[in-house]
Coordinates of C-alpha atoms in Angstrom, one line a residue:
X1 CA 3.4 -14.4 -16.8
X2 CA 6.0 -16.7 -15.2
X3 CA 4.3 -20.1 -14.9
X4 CA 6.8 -21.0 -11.7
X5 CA 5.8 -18.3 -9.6
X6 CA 2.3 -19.0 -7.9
X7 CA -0.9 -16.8 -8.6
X8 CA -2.8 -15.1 -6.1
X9 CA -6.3 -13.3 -5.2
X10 CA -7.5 -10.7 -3.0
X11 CA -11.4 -10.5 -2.3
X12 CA -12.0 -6.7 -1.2
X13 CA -14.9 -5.2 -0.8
X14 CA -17.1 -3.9 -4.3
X15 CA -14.7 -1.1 -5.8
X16 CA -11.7 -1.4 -2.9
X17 CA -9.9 -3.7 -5.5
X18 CA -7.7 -0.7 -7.2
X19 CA -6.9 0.5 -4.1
X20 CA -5.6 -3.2 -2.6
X21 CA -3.6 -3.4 -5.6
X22 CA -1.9 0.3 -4.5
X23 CA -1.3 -1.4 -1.1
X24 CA 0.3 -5.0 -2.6
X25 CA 2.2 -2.9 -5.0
X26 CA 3.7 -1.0 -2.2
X27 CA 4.1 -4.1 0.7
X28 CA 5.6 -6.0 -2.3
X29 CA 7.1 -4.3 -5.3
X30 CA 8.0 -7.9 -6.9
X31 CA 4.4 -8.1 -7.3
X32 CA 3.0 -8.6 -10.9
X33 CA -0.6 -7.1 -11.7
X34 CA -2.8 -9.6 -13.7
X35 CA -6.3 -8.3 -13.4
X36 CA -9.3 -6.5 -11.4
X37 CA -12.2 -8.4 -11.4
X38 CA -15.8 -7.5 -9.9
X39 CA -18.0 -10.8 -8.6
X40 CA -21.3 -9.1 -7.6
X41 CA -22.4 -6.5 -5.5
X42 CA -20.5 -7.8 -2.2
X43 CA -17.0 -8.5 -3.2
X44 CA -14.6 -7.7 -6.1
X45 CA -11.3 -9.2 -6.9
X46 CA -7.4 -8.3 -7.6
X47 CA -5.3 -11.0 -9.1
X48 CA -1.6 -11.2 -8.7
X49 CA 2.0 -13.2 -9.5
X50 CA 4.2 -13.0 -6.3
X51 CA 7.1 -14.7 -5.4
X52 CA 7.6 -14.6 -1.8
X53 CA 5.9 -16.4 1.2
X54 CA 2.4 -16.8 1.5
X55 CA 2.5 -15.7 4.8
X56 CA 3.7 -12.4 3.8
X57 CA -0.1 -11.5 2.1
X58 CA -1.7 -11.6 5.3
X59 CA 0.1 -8.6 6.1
X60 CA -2.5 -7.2 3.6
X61 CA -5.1 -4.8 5.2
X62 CA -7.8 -3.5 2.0
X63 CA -8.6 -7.3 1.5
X64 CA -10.8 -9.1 3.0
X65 CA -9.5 -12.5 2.2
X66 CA -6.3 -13.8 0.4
X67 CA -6.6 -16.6 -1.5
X68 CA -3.5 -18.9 -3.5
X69 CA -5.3 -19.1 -7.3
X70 CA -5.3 -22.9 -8.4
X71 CA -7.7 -23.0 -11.3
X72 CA -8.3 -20.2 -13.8
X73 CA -9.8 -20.3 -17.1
X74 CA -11.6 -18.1 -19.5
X75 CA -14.1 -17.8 -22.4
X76 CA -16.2 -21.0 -20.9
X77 CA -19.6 -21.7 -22.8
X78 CA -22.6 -21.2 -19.6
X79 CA -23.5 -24.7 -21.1
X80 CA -23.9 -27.9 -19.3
X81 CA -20.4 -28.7 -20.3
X82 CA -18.3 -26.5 -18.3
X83 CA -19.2 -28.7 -15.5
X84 CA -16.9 -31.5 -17.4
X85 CA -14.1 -29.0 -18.0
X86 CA -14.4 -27.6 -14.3
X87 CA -14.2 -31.2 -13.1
X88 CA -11.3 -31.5 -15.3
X89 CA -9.3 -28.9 -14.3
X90 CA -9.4 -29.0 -11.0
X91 CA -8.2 -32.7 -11.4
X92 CA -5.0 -31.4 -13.0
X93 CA -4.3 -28.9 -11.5
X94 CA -0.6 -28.9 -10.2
X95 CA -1.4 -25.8 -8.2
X96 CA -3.7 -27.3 -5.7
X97 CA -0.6 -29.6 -3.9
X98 CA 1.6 -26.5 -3.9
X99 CA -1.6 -24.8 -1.9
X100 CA -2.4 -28.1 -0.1
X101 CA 1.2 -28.1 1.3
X102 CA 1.8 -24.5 1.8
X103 CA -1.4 -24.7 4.2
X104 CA -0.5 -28.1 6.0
X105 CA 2.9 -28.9 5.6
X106 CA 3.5 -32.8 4.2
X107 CA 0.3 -34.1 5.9
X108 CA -1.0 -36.7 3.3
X109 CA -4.5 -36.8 5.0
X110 CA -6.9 -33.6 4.3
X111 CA -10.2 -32.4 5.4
X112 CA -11.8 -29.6 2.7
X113 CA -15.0 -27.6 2.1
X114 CA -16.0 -25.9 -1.5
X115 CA -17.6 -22.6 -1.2
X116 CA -19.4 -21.7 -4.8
X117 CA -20.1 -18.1 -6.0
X118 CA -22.0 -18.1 -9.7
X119 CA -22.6 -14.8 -11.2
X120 CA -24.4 -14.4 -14.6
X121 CA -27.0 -16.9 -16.8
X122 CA -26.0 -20.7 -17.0
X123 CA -27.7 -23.7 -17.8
X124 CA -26.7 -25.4 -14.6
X125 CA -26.9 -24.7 -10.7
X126 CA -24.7 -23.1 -8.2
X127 CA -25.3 -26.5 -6.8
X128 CA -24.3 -28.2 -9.8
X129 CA -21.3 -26.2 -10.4
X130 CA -20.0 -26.4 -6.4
X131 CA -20.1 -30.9 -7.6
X132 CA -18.3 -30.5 -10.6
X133 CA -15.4 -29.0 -8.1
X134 CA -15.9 -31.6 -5.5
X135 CA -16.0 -34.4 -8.4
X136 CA -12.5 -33.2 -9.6
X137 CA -11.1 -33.3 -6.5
X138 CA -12.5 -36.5 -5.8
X139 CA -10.8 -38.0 -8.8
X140 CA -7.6 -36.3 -8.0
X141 CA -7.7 -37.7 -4.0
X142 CA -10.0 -40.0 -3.6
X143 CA -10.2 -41.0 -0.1
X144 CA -7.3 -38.9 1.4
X145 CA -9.3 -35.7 1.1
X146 CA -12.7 -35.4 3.2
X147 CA -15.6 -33.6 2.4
X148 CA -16.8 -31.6 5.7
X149 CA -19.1 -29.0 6.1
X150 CA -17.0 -26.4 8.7
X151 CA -13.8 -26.7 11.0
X152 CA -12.0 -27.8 7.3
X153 CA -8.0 -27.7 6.8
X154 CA -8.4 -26.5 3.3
X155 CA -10.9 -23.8 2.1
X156 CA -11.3 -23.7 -1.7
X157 CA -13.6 -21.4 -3.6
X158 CA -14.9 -21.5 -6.5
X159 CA -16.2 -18.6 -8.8
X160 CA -18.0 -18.6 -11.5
X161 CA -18.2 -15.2 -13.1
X162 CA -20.3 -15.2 -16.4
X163 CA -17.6 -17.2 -18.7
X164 CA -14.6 -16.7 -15.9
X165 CA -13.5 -19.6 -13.8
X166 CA -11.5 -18.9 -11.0
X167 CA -10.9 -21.3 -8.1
X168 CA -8.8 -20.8 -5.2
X169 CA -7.6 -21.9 -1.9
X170 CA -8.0 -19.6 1.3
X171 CA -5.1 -18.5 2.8
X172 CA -6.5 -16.0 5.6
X173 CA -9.4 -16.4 8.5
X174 CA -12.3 -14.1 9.5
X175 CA -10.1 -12.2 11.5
X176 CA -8.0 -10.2 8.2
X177 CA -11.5 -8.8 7.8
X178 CA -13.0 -9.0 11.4
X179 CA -10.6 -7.0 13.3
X180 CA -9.6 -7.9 17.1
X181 CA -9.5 -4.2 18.1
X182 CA -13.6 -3.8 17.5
X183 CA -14.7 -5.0 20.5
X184 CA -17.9 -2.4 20.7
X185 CA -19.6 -2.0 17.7
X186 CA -21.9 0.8 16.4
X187 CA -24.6 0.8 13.5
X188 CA -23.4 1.2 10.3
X189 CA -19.9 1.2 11.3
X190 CA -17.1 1.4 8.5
X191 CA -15.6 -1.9 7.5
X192 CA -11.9 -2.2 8.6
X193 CA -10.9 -2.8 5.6
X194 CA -12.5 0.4 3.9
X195 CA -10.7 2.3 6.2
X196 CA -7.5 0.8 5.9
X197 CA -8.1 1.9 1.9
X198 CA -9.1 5.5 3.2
X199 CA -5.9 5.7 5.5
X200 CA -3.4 4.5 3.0
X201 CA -4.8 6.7 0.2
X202 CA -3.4 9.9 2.9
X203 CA 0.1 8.1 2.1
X204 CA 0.6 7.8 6.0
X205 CA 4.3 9.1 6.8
X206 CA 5.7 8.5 10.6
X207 CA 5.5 12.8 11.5
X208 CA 1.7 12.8 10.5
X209 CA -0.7 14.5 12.8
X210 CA -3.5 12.8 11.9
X211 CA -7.1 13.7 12.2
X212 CA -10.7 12.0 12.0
X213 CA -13.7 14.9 13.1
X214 CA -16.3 12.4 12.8
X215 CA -14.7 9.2 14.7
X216 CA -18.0 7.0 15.2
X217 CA -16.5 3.7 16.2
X218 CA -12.9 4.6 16.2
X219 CA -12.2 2.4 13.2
X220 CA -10.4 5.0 11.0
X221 CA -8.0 5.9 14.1
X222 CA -7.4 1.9 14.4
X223 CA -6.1 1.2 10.7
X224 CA -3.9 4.8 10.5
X225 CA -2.7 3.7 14.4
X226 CA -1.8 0.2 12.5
X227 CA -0.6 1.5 9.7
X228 CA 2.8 2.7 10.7
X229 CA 4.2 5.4 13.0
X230 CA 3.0 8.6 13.5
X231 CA 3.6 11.5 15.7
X232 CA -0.3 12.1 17.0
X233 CA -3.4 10.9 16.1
X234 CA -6.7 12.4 17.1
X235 CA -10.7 12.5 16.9
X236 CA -14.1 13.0 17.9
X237 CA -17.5 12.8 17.4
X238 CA -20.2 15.3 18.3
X239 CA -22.4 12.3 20.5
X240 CA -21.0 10.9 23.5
X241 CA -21.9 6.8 22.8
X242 CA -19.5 7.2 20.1
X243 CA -16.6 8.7 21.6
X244 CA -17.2 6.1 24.6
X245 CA -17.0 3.7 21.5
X246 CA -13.8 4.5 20.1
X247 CA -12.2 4.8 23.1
X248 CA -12.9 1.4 24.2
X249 CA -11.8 -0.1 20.4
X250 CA -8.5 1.7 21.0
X251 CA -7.3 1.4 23.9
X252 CA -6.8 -2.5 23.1
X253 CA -4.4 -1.5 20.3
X254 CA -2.1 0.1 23.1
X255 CA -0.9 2.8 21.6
X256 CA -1.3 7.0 22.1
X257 CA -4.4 8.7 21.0
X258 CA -6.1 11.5 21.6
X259 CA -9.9 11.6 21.9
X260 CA -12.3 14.9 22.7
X261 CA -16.0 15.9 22.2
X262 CA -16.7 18.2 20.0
X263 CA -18.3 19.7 16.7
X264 CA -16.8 18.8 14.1
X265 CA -17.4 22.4 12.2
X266 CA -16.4 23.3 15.2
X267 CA -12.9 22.0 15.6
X268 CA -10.5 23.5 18.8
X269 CA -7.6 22.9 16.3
X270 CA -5.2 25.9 15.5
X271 CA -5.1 26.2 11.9
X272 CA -2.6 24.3 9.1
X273 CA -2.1 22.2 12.0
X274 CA -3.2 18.6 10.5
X275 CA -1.2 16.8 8.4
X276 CA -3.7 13.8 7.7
X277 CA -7.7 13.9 7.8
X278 CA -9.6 10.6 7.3
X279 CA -13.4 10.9 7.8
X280 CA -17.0 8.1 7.1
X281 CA -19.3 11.6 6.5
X282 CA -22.9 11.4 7.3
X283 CA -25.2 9.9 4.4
X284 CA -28.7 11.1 3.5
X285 CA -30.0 7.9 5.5
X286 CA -28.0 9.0 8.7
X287 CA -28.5 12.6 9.4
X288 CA -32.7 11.9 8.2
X289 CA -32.8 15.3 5.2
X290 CA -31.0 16.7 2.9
X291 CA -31.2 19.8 4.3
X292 CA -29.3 18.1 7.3
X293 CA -26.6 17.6 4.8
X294 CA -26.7 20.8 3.1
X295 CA -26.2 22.8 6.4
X296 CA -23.5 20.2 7.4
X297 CA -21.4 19.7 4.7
X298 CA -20.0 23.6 3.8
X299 CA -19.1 23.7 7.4
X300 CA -17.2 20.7 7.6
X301 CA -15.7 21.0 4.5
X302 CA -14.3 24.8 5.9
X303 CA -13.5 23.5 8.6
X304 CA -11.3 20.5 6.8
X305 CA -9.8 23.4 5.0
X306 CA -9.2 25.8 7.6
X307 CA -6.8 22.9 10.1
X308 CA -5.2 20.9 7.0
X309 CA -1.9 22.0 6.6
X310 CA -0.5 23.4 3.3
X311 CA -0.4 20.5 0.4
X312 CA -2.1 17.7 3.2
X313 CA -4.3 15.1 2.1
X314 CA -7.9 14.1 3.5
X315 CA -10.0 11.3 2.5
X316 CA -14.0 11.5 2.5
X317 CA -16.5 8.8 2.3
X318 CA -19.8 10.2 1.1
X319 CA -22.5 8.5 -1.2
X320 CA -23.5 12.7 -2.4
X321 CA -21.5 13.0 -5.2
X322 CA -23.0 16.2 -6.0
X323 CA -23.3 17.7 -2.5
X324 CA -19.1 16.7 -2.1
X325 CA -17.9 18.7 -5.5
X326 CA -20.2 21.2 -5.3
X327 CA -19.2 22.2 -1.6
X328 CA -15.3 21.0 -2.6
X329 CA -15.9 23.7 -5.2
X330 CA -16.3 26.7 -3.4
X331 CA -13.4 25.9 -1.0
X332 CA -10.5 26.9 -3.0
X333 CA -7.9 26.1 -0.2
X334 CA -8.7 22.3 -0.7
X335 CA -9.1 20.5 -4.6
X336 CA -10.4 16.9 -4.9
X337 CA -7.7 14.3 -6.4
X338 CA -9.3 11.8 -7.8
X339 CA -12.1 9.5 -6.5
X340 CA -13.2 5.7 -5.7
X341 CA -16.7 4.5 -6.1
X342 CA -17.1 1.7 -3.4
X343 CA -20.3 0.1 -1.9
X344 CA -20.7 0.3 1.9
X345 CA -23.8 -2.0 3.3
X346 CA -25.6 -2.4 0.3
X347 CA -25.1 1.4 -0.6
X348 CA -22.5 2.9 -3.1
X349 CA -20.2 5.7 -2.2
X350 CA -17.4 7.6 -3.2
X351 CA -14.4 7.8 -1.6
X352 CA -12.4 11.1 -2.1
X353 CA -8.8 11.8 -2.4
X354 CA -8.6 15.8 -1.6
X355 CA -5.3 17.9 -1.2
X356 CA -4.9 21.2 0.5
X357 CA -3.5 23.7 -2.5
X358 CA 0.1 25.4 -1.3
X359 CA -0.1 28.7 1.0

């Protein structure tokens, strides 16, 4: 690894990580892979070397936050005196200028907050661990930096995962994972940046006619609308609120779309006429039985085969593993790819990549 070239971190949401990395590998093909890393059942973490601007990263739109990586260590000992060596390396390290100044130009003055994350068995606190970071910074600035409690210039977090230290300094705001187009908001709807993963996983092209049967808030629409040009996109959900829903999200974005409602295994498409298909399918806990599901799924999935072009790619969010490749199995004009496990409000899914086979 290139010890001139800073060190960055993307928090994603639990199991997005390998697809963020498919996304920074693509924005930025200078971009050196260092490691996945999974912090608890909320978040998980891609590490990266990059040597452009800072400012670039919060282009990024799988991550929730972006983060410039200033202390890192491994193999620590869960004992009382990792709280010395954190102090300690946070007081040295040379990364932490670079951040301060990339974040607020040569102003010598600072204001700071320490958010702590410990995951795993220690003998110390959270609360003792979040000091030993505030004590090295302390020692490093003294009174220059202040300790506040919100409305801080720098934001550093610290992690402390089992025996893995890593500490960074926040580069984006609640709006890379808060989106300015969701301006009505539905129960359970999908996280922006799960659907930004589910869109960029259909390798979005700018002739794709692109297609989400089961729109609910309209936040799959958004991120492909946002994620490059297209020739149409289109959806629609089978209950009115929701199509109201997305509707109102979109039309903020100012850009075409097309919105109906309908059934979605009962789509008015024309056959092989979809290039793209992007869909949050109904979980156990949403449609109230399995038997629901069991009805809903082989039509849908017929459906998804009948309008999907020859060789075009869909992407499916489901948490029944079973129910998806056992339907996906006796459809033999669609195969599944490959898959993601990812968890979605406290519940873990799948997402899947499937392809149309050739006519």
């Amino acid at each position: 690894m290139d010890n001139l070239s800073p060190v960055y971190y993307g928090q994603t949401m639990p199991g997005v990580e390998r697809i963020a990395w498919l996304e920074i590998r693509k924005r930025f093909p200078r971009a050196r892979f260092i490691e996945f890393l999974f912090t608890s059942e909320k978040n998980g973490i891609v590490v990266w070397q990059f040597d452009g601007q800072p400012d670039e990263l919060l282009e990024l739109r799988t991550t929730e936050d972006v983060f410039v990586l200033v202390v890192s260590a491994e193999r620590l000992s869960r004992d009382w005196r990792d709280l010395r060596t954190v102090a300690r390396l946070v007081e040295e390290s040379p990364w932490l200028d670079v951040a301060a100044r990339s974040r607020k130009g040569s102003k010598d003055s600072l204001t700071y907050r320490v958010v702590s994350r410990k995951k795993g068995k220690h003998r110390y606190r959270r609360i003792d661990f979040q000091e030993a970071v505030i004590k090295g910074i302390q020692r490093r600035y003294g009174h220059r930096w202040e300790l506040v409690d919100e409305n801080a210039d720098l934001e550093i977090w610290a992690n402390m995962l089992g025996s893995r230290l890593l500490c960074g300094v926040r580069l984006s705001d609640r709006t890379m994972r808060h989106r300015d187009y969701q301006t009505v908001h539905l129960p359970a709807t999908l996280r922006p940046s799960v659907a930004a993963a589910m869109v960029l996983l259909t390798e979005p092209g700018p002739d794709d006619i692109f297609l989400d049967p089961m729109c609910g808030g309209g936040t799959l629409m958004a991120e492909r609308m946002l994620a490059g040009h297209y020739k149409q996109v289109i959806g629609g959900d089978i209950l009115p609120d929701r199509v109201q829903a997305s509707r109102a999200n979109l039309a903020a974005l100012g850009k075409s779309f097309n919105l109906c409602r309908w059934d979605a295994c009962r789509l008015p498409l024309a056959a092989d006429s979809v290039d793209k298909v992007s869909t949050n399918l109904p979980f156990g806990k949403q449609v109230g039985s399995t038997a629901d599901l069991r009805r809903l799924y082989p039509c849908f999935f017929a459906e998804l085969a009948r309008v999907l072009k020859p060789e075009g790619l869909a992407t499916v969010l489901s948490s029944e593993y079973e129910l998806v490749k056992d339907v996906v199995r006796r459809q033999p004009r669609v195969h599944i790819l490959t898959g993601y496990s990812i968890a979605v409000l406290g519940e873990w899914g799948r997402i899947y990549a499937i392809r149309r086979v050739p006519s």
